[in-house]
Short mmCIF file of C-alpha atoms in Angstrom, two decimals:
data_model
loop_
_atom_site.label_atom_id
_atom_site.label_comp_id
_atom_site.label_asym_id
_atom_site.label_seq_id
_atom_site.Cartn_x
_atom_site.Cartn_y
_atom_site.Cartn_z
CA UNK J 1 26.01 21.70 39.32
CA UNK J 2 25.21 18.82 36.96
CA UNK J 3 26.85 15.55 37.96
CA UNK J 4 28.09 12.90 35.54
CA UNK J 5 29.26 9.32 36.18
CA UNK J 6 33.05 9.02 36.08
CA UNK J 7 33.16 7.30 32.67
CA UNK J 8 30.82 9.91 31.17
CA UNK J 9 32.96 12.73 32.60
CA UNK J 10 36.02 11.28 30.92
CA UNK J 11 34.20 11.02 27.59
CA UNK J 12 32.61 14.47 27.80
CA UNK J 13 35.02 16.85 26.05
CA UNK J 14 34.46 20.45 25.09
CA UNK J 15 35.33 20.99 21.43
CA UNK J 16 36.78 24.16 19.94
CA UNK J 17 37.38 25.03 16.28
CA UNK J 18 40.05 27.48 15.17
CA UNK J 19 39.38 29.11 11.80
CA UNK J 20 36.65 30.97 9.96
CA UNK J 21 36.95 29.65 6.39
CA UNK J 22 35.09 27.06 4.34
CA UNK J 23 36.46 23.95 6.00
CA UNK J 24 36.13 25.35 9.52
CA UNK J 25 32.51 26.25 8.75
CA UNK J 26 31.84 22.75 7.38
CA UNK J 27 33.33 21.18 10.52
CA UNK J 28 31.11 23.39 12.68
CA UNK J 29 28.08 22.25 10.67
CA UNK J 30 29.00 18.60 11.21
CA UNK J 31 29.61 19.10 14.93
CA UNK J 32 26.26 20.87 15.31
CA UNK J 33 24.53 17.57 14.53
CA UNK J 34 26.00 15.84 17.62
CA UNK J 35 27.47 18.34 20.08
CA UNK J 36 25.45 20.62 22.36
CA UNK J 37 28.02 23.40 22.68
CA UNK J 38 30.92 24.31 20.38
CA UNK J 39 33.58 26.95 20.95
CA UNK J 40 34.57 28.69 17.71
CA UNK J 41 37.38 31.17 17.10
CA UNK J 42 37.39 33.42 14.10
CA UNK J 43 39.16 36.73 13.55
CA UNK J 44 36.44 38.73 11.81
CA UNK J 45 34.07 40.46 14.24
CA UNK J 46 31.55 41.27 11.49
CA UNK J 47 31.34 37.58 10.56
CA UNK J 48 30.85 36.65 14.23
CA UNK J 49 27.98 39.11 14.54
CA UNK J 50 26.37 37.86 11.31
CA UNK J 51 26.55 34.19 12.33
CA UNK J 52 25.16 34.93 15.80
CA UNK J 53 22.23 36.73 14.17
CA UNK J 54 21.47 34.66 11.08
CA UNK J 55 23.17 31.26 11.57
CA UNK J 56 25.21 31.49 8.34
CA UNK J 57 28.83 32.36 7.63
CA UNK J 58 28.51 35.34 5.25
CA UNK J 59 31.86 34.77 3.55
CA UNK J 60 32.25 30.99 3.20
CA UNK J 61 29.77 28.26 2.18
CA UNK J 62 26.99 30.65 3.16
CA UNK J 63 24.36 28.00 2.28
CA UNK J 64 25.43 25.95 5.29
CA UNK J 65 22.85 26.25 8.06
CA UNK J 66 24.52 26.51 11.47
CA UNK J 67 22.72 25.97 14.77
CA UNK J 68 23.64 29.33 16.26
CA UNK J 69 22.25 28.44 19.69
CA UNK J 70 25.03 25.84 20.02
CA UNK J 71 27.86 28.21 19.12
CA UNK J 72 30.12 30.16 21.45
CA UNK J 73 31.97 32.35 18.94
CA UNK J 74 34.86 34.60 19.94
CA UNK J 75 37.78 36.48 18.44
CA UNK J 76 39.80 35.70 21.59
CA UNK J 77 41.75 32.59 20.64
CA UNK J 78 43.15 32.04 24.13
CA UNK J 79 39.66 32.00 25.62
CA UNK J 80 38.42 29.47 23.05
CA UNK J 81 41.38 27.16 23.63
CA UNK J 82 41.29 27.50 27.41
CA UNK J 83 37.64 26.41 27.45
CA UNK J 84 38.11 23.47 25.06
CA UNK J 85 39.52 19.99 25.68
CA UNK J 86 39.76 19.08 21.99
CA UNK J 87 40.80 21.73 19.47
CA UNK J 88 40.34 21.43 15.72
CA UNK J 89 42.83 23.52 13.73
CA UNK J 90 41.30 24.69 10.43
CA UNK J 91 43.33 27.72 9.34
CA UNK J 92 45.61 27.78 6.26
CA UNK J 93 49.01 26.26 7.06
CA UNK J 94 50.76 29.46 5.97
CA UNK J 95 48.98 31.34 8.78
CA UNK J 96 49.03 28.71 11.54
CA UNK J 97 52.18 29.95 13.24
CA UNK J 98 51.07 33.59 13.31
CA UNK J 99 47.59 32.57 14.52
CA UNK J 100 48.98 30.61 17.47
CA UNK J 101 51.58 33.28 18.30
CA UNK J 102 48.81 35.20 20.07
CA UNK J 103 48.15 32.37 22.54
CA UNK J 104 48.67 32.99 26.24
CA UNK J 105 47.45 29.55 27.38
CA UNK J 106 49.08 26.13 27.03
CA UNK J 107 48.22 23.49 24.44
CA UNK J 108 50.13 20.78 26.27
CA UNK J 109 47.14 19.07 27.90
CA UNK J 110 44.81 19.50 24.91
CA UNK J 111 43.84 17.06 22.17
CA UNK J 112 44.70 18.67 18.84
CA UNK J 113 43.06 17.59 15.58
CA UNK J 114 44.59 19.05 12.43
CA UNK J 115 42.11 19.69 9.63
CA UNK J 116 44.86 21.59 7.78
CA UNK J 117 46.00 20.05 4.52
CA UNK J 118 49.34 21.79 4.24
CA UNK J 119 52.82 22.17 5.68
CA UNK J 120 53.92 24.90 8.11
CA UNK J 121 56.28 26.78 5.78
CA UNK J 122 58.48 28.37 8.45
CA UNK J 123 59.40 24.92 9.79
CA UNK J 124 58.83 22.64 6.77
CA UNK J 125 56.91 20.26 9.00
CA UNK J 126 53.44 18.80 8.86
CA UNK J 127 51.06 20.28 11.41
CA UNK J 128 51.27 17.33 13.80
CA UNK J 129 55.06 17.61 14.05
CA UNK J 130 54.85 21.39 14.42
CA UNK J 131 52.37 21.13 17.30
CA UNK J 132 54.46 18.43 18.99
CA UNK J 133 57.75 20.30 18.61
CA UNK J 134 56.56 23.83 19.35
CA UNK J 135 53.92 23.21 21.99
CA UNK J 136 55.07 19.96 23.62
CA UNK J 137 51.80 18.16 22.82
CA UNK J 138 52.38 14.36 22.94
CA UNK J 139 51.72 12.51 19.69
CA UNK J 140 49.02 10.41 21.41
CA UNK J 141 47.03 13.68 21.70
CA UNK J 142 47.45 14.71 18.05
CA UNK J 143 45.01 13.69 15.34
CA UNK J 144 44.45 14.34 11.65
CA UNK J 145 41.14 14.85 9.83
CA UNK J 146 41.27 13.94 6.18
CA UNK J 147 38.90 13.35 3.28
CA UNK J 148 37.78 12.67 0.64
CA UNK J 149 35.48 15.58 1.39
CA UNK J 150 34.82 19.13 0.16
CA UNK J 151 33.28 21.75 2.40
CA UNK J 152 30.81 22.72 -0.32
CA UNK J 153 29.27 19.24 -0.40
CA UNK J 154 28.99 19.20 3.39
CA UNK J 155 26.98 22.43 3.07
CA UNK J 156 24.72 20.67 0.56
CA UNK J 157 24.47 17.65 2.90
CA UNK J 158 25.71 15.26 0.23
CA UNK J 159 26.98 11.92 1.50
CA UNK J 160 30.66 12.24 2.38
CA UNK J 161 33.32 10.11 4.07
CA UNK J 162 36.03 11.29 6.45
CA UNK J 163 38.96 9.61 8.18
CA UNK J 164 40.22 10.59 11.62
CA UNK J 165 43.77 9.40 12.36
CA UNK J 166 45.43 9.29 15.79
CA UNK J 167 47.91 6.93 17.43
CA UNK J 168 45.38 6.73 20.28
CA UNK J 169 42.47 5.17 18.40
CA UNK J 170 39.99 5.93 21.21
CA UNK J 171 40.59 9.65 20.69
CA UNK J 172 40.13 9.21 16.95
CA UNK J 173 36.86 7.38 17.58
CA UNK J 174 35.63 10.13 19.93
CA UNK J 175 36.10 12.84 17.32
CA UNK J 176 34.81 10.61 14.51
CA UNK J 177 31.60 10.07 16.49
CA UNK J 178 31.34 13.83 17.07
CA UNK J 179 31.15 14.56 13.34
CA UNK J 180 29.31 11.45 12.09
CA UNK J 181 25.75 11.80 10.89
CA UNK J 182 23.21 10.97 8.22
CA UNK J 183 25.37 12.51 5.47
CA UNK J 184 28.81 12.00 7.09
CA UNK J 185 30.38 8.57 7.51
CA UNK J 186 33.71 8.19 9.30
CA UNK J 187 36.64 5.81 9.54
CA UNK J 188 39.54 5.82 12.00
CA UNK J 189 43.23 5.16 11.42
CA UNK J 190 46.48 5.23 13.39
CA UNK J 191 48.54 6.50 10.43
CA UNK J 192 48.94 10.18 11.33
CA UNK J 193 52.06 10.64 9.17
CA UNK J 194 50.76 8.92 6.05
CA UNK J 195 47.32 10.52 6.09
CA UNK J 196 48.70 14.00 6.74
CA UNK J 197 51.48 13.87 4.14
CA UNK J 198 49.08 12.34 1.63
CA UNK J 199 46.60 15.18 2.19
CA UNK J 200 49.42 17.64 1.51
CA UNK J 201 50.62 15.90 -1.65
CA UNK J 202 47.16 15.49 -3.17
CA UNK J 203 46.93 19.31 -3.31
CA UNK J 204 50.17 19.41 -5.30
CA UNK J 205 48.79 16.81 -7.69
CA UNK J 206 45.56 18.80 -8.02
CA UNK J 207 47.65 21.77 -9.13
CA UNK J 208 49.24 19.57 -11.79
CA UNK J 209 45.82 18.29 -12.85
CA UNK J 210 44.51 21.83 -13.18
CA UNK J 211 47.56 23.01 -15.10
CA UNK J 212 47.17 20.14 -17.58
CA UNK J 213 43.46 20.84 -18.00
CA UNK J 214 44.22 24.49 -18.60
CA UNK J 215 46.69 23.49 -21.31
CA UNK J 216 44.06 21.35 -23.05
CA UNK J 217 45.07 17.84 -21.97
CA UNK J 218 42.08 15.51 -21.84
CA UNK J 219 40.61 12.83 -19.62
CA UNK J 220 42.83 10.09 -21.05
CA UNK J 221 45.94 11.91 -19.92
CA UNK J 222 44.40 12.86 -16.57
CA UNK J 223 43.87 9.16 -15.81
CA UNK J 224 47.56 8.47 -16.44
CA UNK J 225 48.58 11.51 -14.39
CA UNK J 226 46.55 10.44 -11.34
CA UNK J 227 47.60 6.78 -11.52
CA UNK J 228 51.22 7.94 -11.52
CA UNK J 229 50.45 10.43 -8.75
CA UNK J 230 49.21 7.83 -6.26
CA UNK J 231 52.43 5.89 -6.80
CA UNK J 232 54.41 9.09 -6.24
CA UNK J 233 52.54 9.72 -3.00
CA UNK J 234 53.16 6.13 -1.87
CA UNK J 235 56.89 6.42 -2.54
CA UNK J 236 57.08 9.58 -0.47
CA UNK J 237 54.98 8.52 2.53
CA UNK J 238 56.68 5.12 2.64
CA UNK J 239 60.05 6.87 2.80
CA UNK J 240 58.94 9.34 5.48
CA UNK J 241 57.12 6.79 7.64
CA UNK J 242 57.47 3.18 6.46
CA UNK J 243 54.56 1.20 7.90
CA UNK J 244 52.08 -1.26 6.41
CA UNK J 245 49.38 0.92 4.78
CA UNK J 246 46.97 0.42 1.89
CA UNK J 247 47.40 3.45 -0.36
CA UNK J 248 44.14 2.55 -2.11
CA UNK J 249 42.06 3.42 0.97
CA UNK J 250 39.79 6.47 0.82
CA UNK J 251 42.04 8.56 3.08
CA UNK J 252 44.78 8.36 0.44
CA UNK J 253 43.47 7.51 -3.03
CA UNK J 254 39.95 8.83 -2.45
CA UNK J 255 41.21 12.17 -1.17
CA UNK J 256 43.54 12.44 -4.17
CA UNK J 257 40.75 11.71 -6.66
CA UNK J 258 38.25 14.23 -5.31
CA UNK J 259 40.87 16.98 -5.07
CA UNK J 260 42.26 16.36 -8.54
CA UNK J 261 38.89 16.10 -10.31
CA UNK J 262 36.28 18.09 -8.38
CA UNK J 263 34.81 21.41 -9.49
CA UNK J 264 35.09 22.51 -5.85
CA UNK J 265 38.88 21.97 -5.67
CA UNK J 266 40.56 25.34 -5.26
CA UNK J 267 43.95 23.74 -5.99
CA UNK J 268 42.74 22.37 -9.32
CA UNK J 269 41.16 25.75 -10.12
CA UNK J 270 44.39 27.56 -9.26
CA UNK J 271 46.37 25.16 -11.45
CA UNK J 272 43.92 25.59 -14.33
CA UNK J 273 44.48 29.35 -14.20
CA UNK J 274 48.23 28.81 -14.40
CA UNK J 275 47.74 26.47 -17.37
CA UNK J 276 45.69 29.13 -19.13
CA UNK J 277 48.43 31.72 -18.73
CA UNK J 278 47.62 33.51 -15.48
CA UNK J 279 50.56 34.62 -13.37
CA UNK J 280 50.77 33.26 -9.82
CA UNK J 281 49.78 36.64 -8.37
CA UNK J 282 46.80 37.15 -10.68
CA UNK J 283 45.56 33.59 -10.03
CA UNK J 284 45.79 34.14 -6.27
CA UNK J 285 43.89 37.43 -6.51
CA UNK J 286 41.11 35.93 -8.62
CA UNK J 287 40.74 32.78 -6.52
CA UNK J 288 40.33 34.83 -3.29
CA UNK J 289 41.06 31.71 -1.22
CA UNK J 290 44.24 29.93 -0.22
CA UNK J 291 45.41 27.14 -2.53
CA UNK J 292 47.43 25.08 -0.04
CA UNK J 293 49.28 23.28 -2.83
CA UNK J 294 51.09 26.48 -3.83
CA UNK J 295 52.89 26.61 -0.48
CA UNK J 296 53.11 22.85 -0.04
CA UNK J 297 54.98 22.13 -3.27
CA UNK J 298 57.88 24.33 -2.14
CA UNK J 299 58.01 22.68 1.28
CA UNK J 300 57.78 19.14 -0.12
CA UNK J 301 60.51 19.90 -2.67
CA UNK J 302 62.81 21.16 0.07
CA UNK J 303 62.10 18.12 2.25
CA UNK J 304 62.76 15.85 -0.71
CA UNK J 305 66.22 17.32 -1.23
CA UNK J 306 67.23 15.06 1.67
CA UNK J 307 64.99 12.10 0.90
CA UNK J 308 65.66 11.87 -2.86
CA UNK J 309 62.31 10.26 -3.65
CA UNK J 310 61.43 10.09 -7.34
CA UNK J 311 58.71 12.77 -7.67
CA UNK J 312 58.41 13.98 -11.28
CA UNK J 313 54.91 15.49 -10.84
CA UNK J 314 55.88 17.47 -7.75
CA UNK J 315 59.08 18.62 -9.44
CA UNK J 316 57.21 19.80 -12.53
CA UNK J 317 54.77 21.87 -10.46
CA UNK J 318 57.63 23.34 -8.44
CA UNK J 319 59.53 24.27 -11.59
CA UNK J 320 56.47 26.03 -13.00
CA UNK J 321 55.49 27.95 -9.87
CA UNK J 322 58.87 28.76 -8.34
CA UNK J 323 61.51 28.39 -11.05
CA UNK J 324 59.27 30.19 -13.58
CA UNK J 325 59.87 27.55 -16.22
CA UNK J 326 57.68 27.34 -19.31
CA UNK J 327 54.36 25.75 -18.34
CA UNK J 328 53.88 24.05 -21.69
CA UNK J 329 57.43 22.70 -21.91
CA UNK J 330 57.50 21.50 -18.32
CA UNK J 331 54.29 19.49 -18.76
CA UNK J 332 55.50 18.18 -22.12
CA UNK J 333 58.66 16.94 -20.38
CA UNK J 334 56.54 15.41 -17.64
CA UNK J 335 54.48 13.41 -20.15
CA UNK J 336 57.66 11.59 -21.16
CA UNK J 337 58.25 10.46 -17.57
CA UNK J 338 54.80 8.96 -16.94
CA UNK J 339 53.62 5.48 -17.82
#
C-alpha cells in the first residue's frame, strides 16, 4: 500500500462530480489537467459507455477531450459520493433534491462545492443553505464555484477565470488548484452568500437581456440595463448578507457580463425567444437545456417578498414569465424605471 507523509495525506482528496451536462463535463475537463483519478456520476448509461470508449460526452460540449483513463464513471450516486472526499454538485437546481434523494450514504463529513447557479425551488434556498440544512454539512465544508466562465469556452480551451468561495479559504485554494491550468485562472473568496446569490441573479438579468434583444432593443439600452442590474444585484446581496464586498470583481460583475452578453448563454437565448414571441413551453422545448433563470426568478421574487429590495428588472421578468403580462408593455414600463 502506497504511503504518504501526514501533510500529503491530509491534502490528498478524492474528487467526485455529480452531473452529466455541459458544466459538469467542463469541470471534468479542467480536473483532468491536474487530478489523477476523478469519480463521476451521471444518470445515462449510454453516455457513460460512450465516454469510456471515446473520451467525449456525446450529448454536451462533445468537442471537449476527456482523459478517459482518469475517469471512474458510475450511475450509482452513493458509490461515487462514498468514494469521494470533495464532491462538486453540477446538476440543475430544479433537480438537485430528487438527485440526492437516492443517496444512502452521508454527506456530513464531505466537502461540497456547488457549481449550480440556481436556487433549490422546493426550499427557496441557495444550494449551500440547502446542503447545510438538509444534510448537516458545516458551512466551513461548503464552497461555491462561480464564473465568469462558459462550458463551451472551456471545451475550446479559451482563457477563462473562475472564483472558488468558501469560508475555509484553504479548502477553496485546494479546489482552485485542482482546476487551474494553462487556460484556467482561479481566484478564491470567502463570500459564499454573495457569490452564490449573484450567480443566481445574473441568470435572471440574462433573461431580461435576451427578452430586450428579442424585442429589438439595441446595445445602447443593453448597457443601461446591465449597469442598473449590477446595482440591483448589489442591493439584494447586501441585504441578504451585508459584508464588505467589491461588486465590481469578476465573480460578480464579470459573471453578469458574460451571461448577459454571450452567444453561449442559454438564459439569454431563452429570454430572446420570449422576446420574439415564443411561449415558455415552446422556448423550453427548443432550447433542450435548462435555463436556470426561469426557476430562479420565481424563487428570488418569493424571497424578496420579505426583504422588500428594489428589484425592477427581476420583477419585470417575473411578471412576463409567471404573471403572463405583455412582454412589450412590461419592458416599456421597465425602461421608465432605469437610469
